[in-house]
């Protein structure tokens, strides 16, 4: 197996690569390919930068949300609660209407066909 030397990147290069990912919003793999480095290496640099900035993202889900995201989450939860209440009310109304319709159906006179009388001759054949 041929010996490979490990490439070393200076801090300025690392910071520049992380800044490109952060500012452009491009996927890490695309930026890594453009810079000629391994995508996992760049991903690690980005993760270290996020941790250093206090924005722990993705891995443990322990990151904090920005205030705007927290406000939106609270608003969506309120909307959901309102919709659940509204649905329960509508469901109660539908149940009541269904019960009333079933009662009307059960109370309605049914049409009964009159029996046909069988003649004595036919009865004799049976």
PDB file of C-alpha atoms in Angstrom:
ATOM      1  CA  UNK A   1       0.000   0.000   0.000  1.00  0.00           C
ATOM      2  CA  UNK A   2       1.436   3.307  -1.026  1.00  0.00           C
ATOM      3  CA  UNK A   3       1.980   5.794   1.736  1.00  0.00           C
ATOM      4  CA  UNK A   4      -0.314   8.806   1.532  1.00  0.00           C
ATOM      5  CA  UNK A   5       0.452  12.038   3.230  1.00  0.00           C
ATOM      6  CA  UNK A   6      -2.219  13.746   5.203  1.00  0.00           C
ATOM      7  CA  UNK A   7      -3.109  17.164   3.904  1.00  0.00           C
ATOM      8  CA  UNK A   8      -3.031  20.024   6.370  1.00  0.00           C
ATOM      9  CA  UNK A   9      -5.219  23.099   5.952  1.00  0.00           C
ATOM     10  CA  UNK A  10      -4.405  26.408   7.556  1.00  0.00           C
ATOM     11  CA  UNK A  11      -7.034  28.099   9.795  1.00  0.00           C
ATOM     12  CA  UNK A  12      -7.727  30.816   7.210  1.00  0.00           C
ATOM     13  CA  UNK A  13      -8.641  28.214   4.581  1.00  0.00           C
ATOM     14  CA  UNK A  14     -10.897  26.403   7.031  1.00  0.00           C
ATOM     15  CA  UNK A  15     -12.626  29.610   8.094  1.00  0.00           C
ATOM     16  CA  UNK A  16     -13.101  30.619   4.456  1.00  0.00           C
ATOM     17  CA  UNK A  17     -14.614  27.262   3.521  1.00  0.00           C
ATOM     18  CA  UNK A  18     -17.010  27.370   6.473  1.00  0.00           C
ATOM     19  CA  UNK A  19     -17.966  30.950   5.623  1.00  0.00           C
ATOM     20  CA  UNK A  20     -18.792  29.918   2.039  1.00  0.00           C
ATOM     21  CA  UNK A  21     -21.126  27.185   3.310  1.00  0.00           C
ATOM     22  CA  UNK A  22     -22.746  29.495   5.847  1.00  0.00           C
ATOM     23  CA  UNK A  23     -23.203  32.542   3.605  1.00  0.00           C
ATOM     24  CA  UNK A  24     -24.160  30.893   0.318  1.00  0.00           C
ATOM     25  CA  UNK A  25     -26.360  28.183   1.771  1.00  0.00           C
ATOM     26  CA  UNK A  26     -24.925  25.683  -0.697  1.00  0.00           C
ATOM     27  CA  UNK A  27     -24.748  22.052   0.403  1.00  0.00           C
ATOM     28  CA  UNK A  28     -21.500  21.053   2.081  1.00  0.00           C
ATOM     29  CA  UNK A  29     -20.841  18.433  -0.602  1.00  0.00           C
ATOM     30  CA  UNK A  30     -20.988  21.037  -3.411  1.00  0.00           C
ATOM     31  CA  UNK A  31     -18.639  23.459  -1.656  1.00  0.00           C
ATOM     32  CA  UNK A  32     -16.238  20.638  -0.771  1.00  0.00           C
ATOM     33  CA  UNK A  33     -16.164  19.464  -4.378  1.00  0.00           C
ATOM     34  CA  UNK A  34     -15.521  23.026  -5.579  1.00  0.00           C
ATOM     35  CA  UNK A  35     -12.635  23.412  -3.118  1.00  0.00           C
ATOM     36  CA  UNK A  36     -11.199  19.949  -3.791  1.00  0.00           C
ATOM     37  CA  UNK A  37     -11.529  18.662  -0.239  1.00  0.00           C
ATOM     38  CA  UNK A  38     -13.368  15.740   1.318  1.00  0.00           C
ATOM     39  CA  UNK A  39     -16.990  16.586   2.119  1.00  0.00           C
ATOM     40  CA  UNK A  40     -16.777  14.927   5.547  1.00  0.00           C
ATOM     41  CA  UNK A  41     -13.811  17.107   6.424  1.00  0.00           C
ATOM     42  CA  UNK A  42     -15.752  20.241   5.526  1.00  0.00           C
ATOM     43  CA  UNK A  43     -18.827  18.952   7.359  1.00  0.00           C
ATOM     44  CA  UNK A  44     -16.730  18.521  10.510  1.00  0.00           C
ATOM     45  CA  UNK A  45     -15.382  22.059  10.175  1.00  0.00           C
ATOM     46  CA  UNK A  46     -18.922  23.426   9.794  1.00  0.00           C
ATOM     47  CA  UNK A  47     -20.102  21.451  12.847  1.00  0.00           C
ATOM     48  CA  UNK A  48     -17.186  22.706  14.935  1.00  0.00           C
ATOM     49  CA  UNK A  49     -17.995  26.271  13.870  1.00  0.00           C
ATOM     50  CA  UNK A  50     -21.650  25.836  14.839  1.00  0.00           C
ATOM     51  CA  UNK A  51     -20.706  24.420  18.214  1.00  0.00           C
ATOM     52  CA  UNK A  52     -18.248  27.252  18.784  1.00  0.00           C
ATOM     53  CA  UNK A  53     -20.971  29.763  17.899  1.00  0.00           C
ATOM     54  CA  UNK A  54     -23.467  28.069  20.233  1.00  0.00           C
ATOM     55  CA  UNK A  55     -25.731  26.910  17.424  1.00  0.00           C
ATOM     56  CA  UNK A  56     -25.440  23.152  17.977  1.00  0.00           C
ATOM     57  CA  UNK A  57     -27.446  21.888  15.050  1.00  0.00           C
ATOM     58  CA  UNK A  58     -28.706  18.643  13.701  1.00  0.00           C
ATOM     59  CA  UNK A  59     -26.937  15.941  15.714  1.00  0.00           C
ATOM     60  CA  UNK A  60     -28.645  15.836  19.101  1.00  0.00           C
ATOM     61  CA  UNK A  61     -31.508  18.149  18.352  1.00  0.00           C
ATOM     62  CA  UNK A  62     -30.477  20.098  21.435  1.00  0.00           C
ATOM     63  CA  UNK A  63     -30.048  23.355  19.593  1.00  0.00           C
ATOM     64  CA  UNK A  64     -32.109  26.345  20.587  1.00  0.00           C
ATOM     65  CA  UNK A  65     -34.555  27.942  18.228  1.00  0.00           C
ATOM     66  CA  UNK A  66     -34.333  31.548  17.261  1.00  0.00           C
ATOM     67  CA  UNK A  67     -37.019  33.791  18.688  1.00  0.00           C
ATOM     68  CA  UNK A  68     -38.852  34.084  15.379  1.00  0.00           C
ATOM     69  CA  UNK A  69     -38.986  30.298  15.110  1.00  0.00           C
ATOM     70  CA  UNK A  70     -40.200  30.013  18.707  1.00  0.00           C
ATOM     71  CA  UNK A  71     -42.912  32.593  18.028  1.00  0.00           C
ATOM     72  CA  UNK A  72     -43.988  30.734  14.900  1.00  0.00           C
ATOM     73  CA  UNK A  73     -44.063  27.445  16.785  1.00  0.00           C
ATOM     74  CA  UNK A  74     -46.230  28.987  19.512  1.00  0.00           C
ATOM     75  CA  UNK A  75     -48.563  30.469  16.877  1.00  0.00           C
ATOM     76  CA  UNK A  76     -48.899  27.133  15.097  1.00  0.00           C
ATOM     77  CA  UNK A  77     -49.651  25.365  18.376  1.00  0.00           C
ATOM     78  CA  UNK A  78     -52.391  27.906  19.148  1.00  0.00           C
ATOM     79  CA  UNK A  79     -53.876  27.432  15.673  1.00  0.00           C
ATOM     80  CA  UNK A  80     -53.832  23.678  16.116  1.00  0.00           C
ATOM     81  CA  UNK A  81     -55.623  23.941  19.466  1.00  0.00           C
ATOM     82  CA  UNK A  82     -58.292  26.158  17.890  1.00  0.00           C
ATOM     83  CA  UNK A  83     -58.762  23.746  14.991  1.00  0.00           C
ATOM     84  CA  UNK A  84     -59.069  20.785  17.363  1.00  0.00           C
ATOM     85  CA  UNK A  85     -61.806  22.616  19.319  1.00  0.00           C
ATOM     86  CA  UNK A  86     -63.598  23.585  16.105  1.00  0.00           C
ATOM     87  CA  UNK A  87     -63.431  20.012  14.822  1.00  0.00           C
ATOM     88  CA  UNK A  88     -64.870  18.683  18.091  1.00  0.00           C
ATOM     89  CA  UNK A  89     -67.787  21.128  17.852  1.00  0.00           C
ATOM     90  CA  UNK A  90     -68.479  20.231  14.219  1.00  0.00           C
ATOM     91  CA  UNK A  91     -68.269  16.537  15.021  1.00  0.00           C
ATOM     92  CA  UNK A  92     -70.826  16.961  17.818  1.00  0.00           C
ATOM     93  CA  UNK A  93     -73.171  18.770  15.418  1.00  0.00           C
ATOM     94  CA  UNK A  94     -72.736  16.042  12.794  1.00  0.00           C
ATOM     95  CA  UNK A  95     -73.478  13.347  15.370  1.00  0.00           C
ATOM     96  CA  UNK A  96     -76.625  15.169  16.461  1.00  0.00           C
ATOM     97  CA  UNK A  97     -77.817  15.563  12.859  1.00  0.00           C
ATOM     98  CA  UNK A  98     -77.062  11.912  12.119  1.00  0.00           C
ATOM     99  CA  UNK A  99     -79.058  10.825  15.171  1.00  0.00           C
ATOM    100  CA  UNK A 100     -82.005  13.015  14.159  1.00  0.00           C
ATOM    101  CA  UNK A 101     -81.966  11.612  10.619  1.00  0.00           C
ATOM    102  CA  UNK A 102     -81.833   8.050  11.927  1.00  0.00           C
ATOM    103  CA  UNK A 103     -84.787   8.777  14.223  1.00  0.00           C
ATOM    104  CA  UNK A 104     -86.772  10.233  11.310  1.00  0.00           C
ATOM    105  CA  UNK A 105     -85.944   7.203   9.205  1.00  0.00           C
ATOM    106  CA  UNK A 106     -87.001   4.806  11.945  1.00  0.00           C
ATOM    107  CA  UNK A 107     -90.276   6.679  12.616  1.00  0.00           C
ATOM    108  CA  UNK A 108     -91.278   6.936   8.949  1.00  0.00           C
ATOM    109  CA  UNK A 109     -94.003   4.555   7.830  1.00  0.00           C
ATOM    110  CA  UNK A 110     -92.641   1.809   5.695  1.00  0.00           C
ATOM    111  CA  UNK A 111     -94.213   0.881   2.432  1.00  0.00           C
ATOM    112  CA  UNK A 112     -95.360  -2.719   2.562  1.00  0.00           C
ATOM    113  CA  UNK A 113     -96.318  -4.550  -0.594  1.00  0.00           C
ATOM    114  CA  UNK A 114     -99.726  -6.166  -0.381  1.00  0.00           C
ATOM    115  CA  UNK A 115     -99.622  -9.923  -0.493  1.00  0.00           C
ATOM    116  CA  UNK A 116    -100.869 -11.493  -3.607  1.00  0.00           C
ATOM    117  CA  UNK A 117    -103.530 -14.012  -3.075  1.00  0.00           C
ATOM    118  CA  UNK A 118    -102.848 -17.347  -4.510  1.00  0.00           C
ATOM    119  CA  UNK A 119    -105.693 -18.995  -6.265  1.00  0.00           C
ATOM    120  CA  UNK A 120    -106.936 -22.380  -5.130  1.00  0.00           C
ATOM    121  CA  UNK A 121    -105.780 -23.978  -8.356  1.00  0.00           C
ATOM    122  CA  UNK A 122    -102.211 -22.832  -7.879  1.00  0.00           C
ATOM    123  CA  UNK A 123    -102.303 -23.868  -4.250  1.00  0.00           C
ATOM    124  CA  UNK A 124    -103.301 -27.335  -5.303  1.00  0.00           C
ATOM    125  CA  UNK A 125    -100.233 -27.573  -7.507  1.00  0.00           C
ATOM    126  CA  UNK A 126     -97.929 -26.643  -4.679  1.00  0.00           C
TER     127      UNK A 126
END
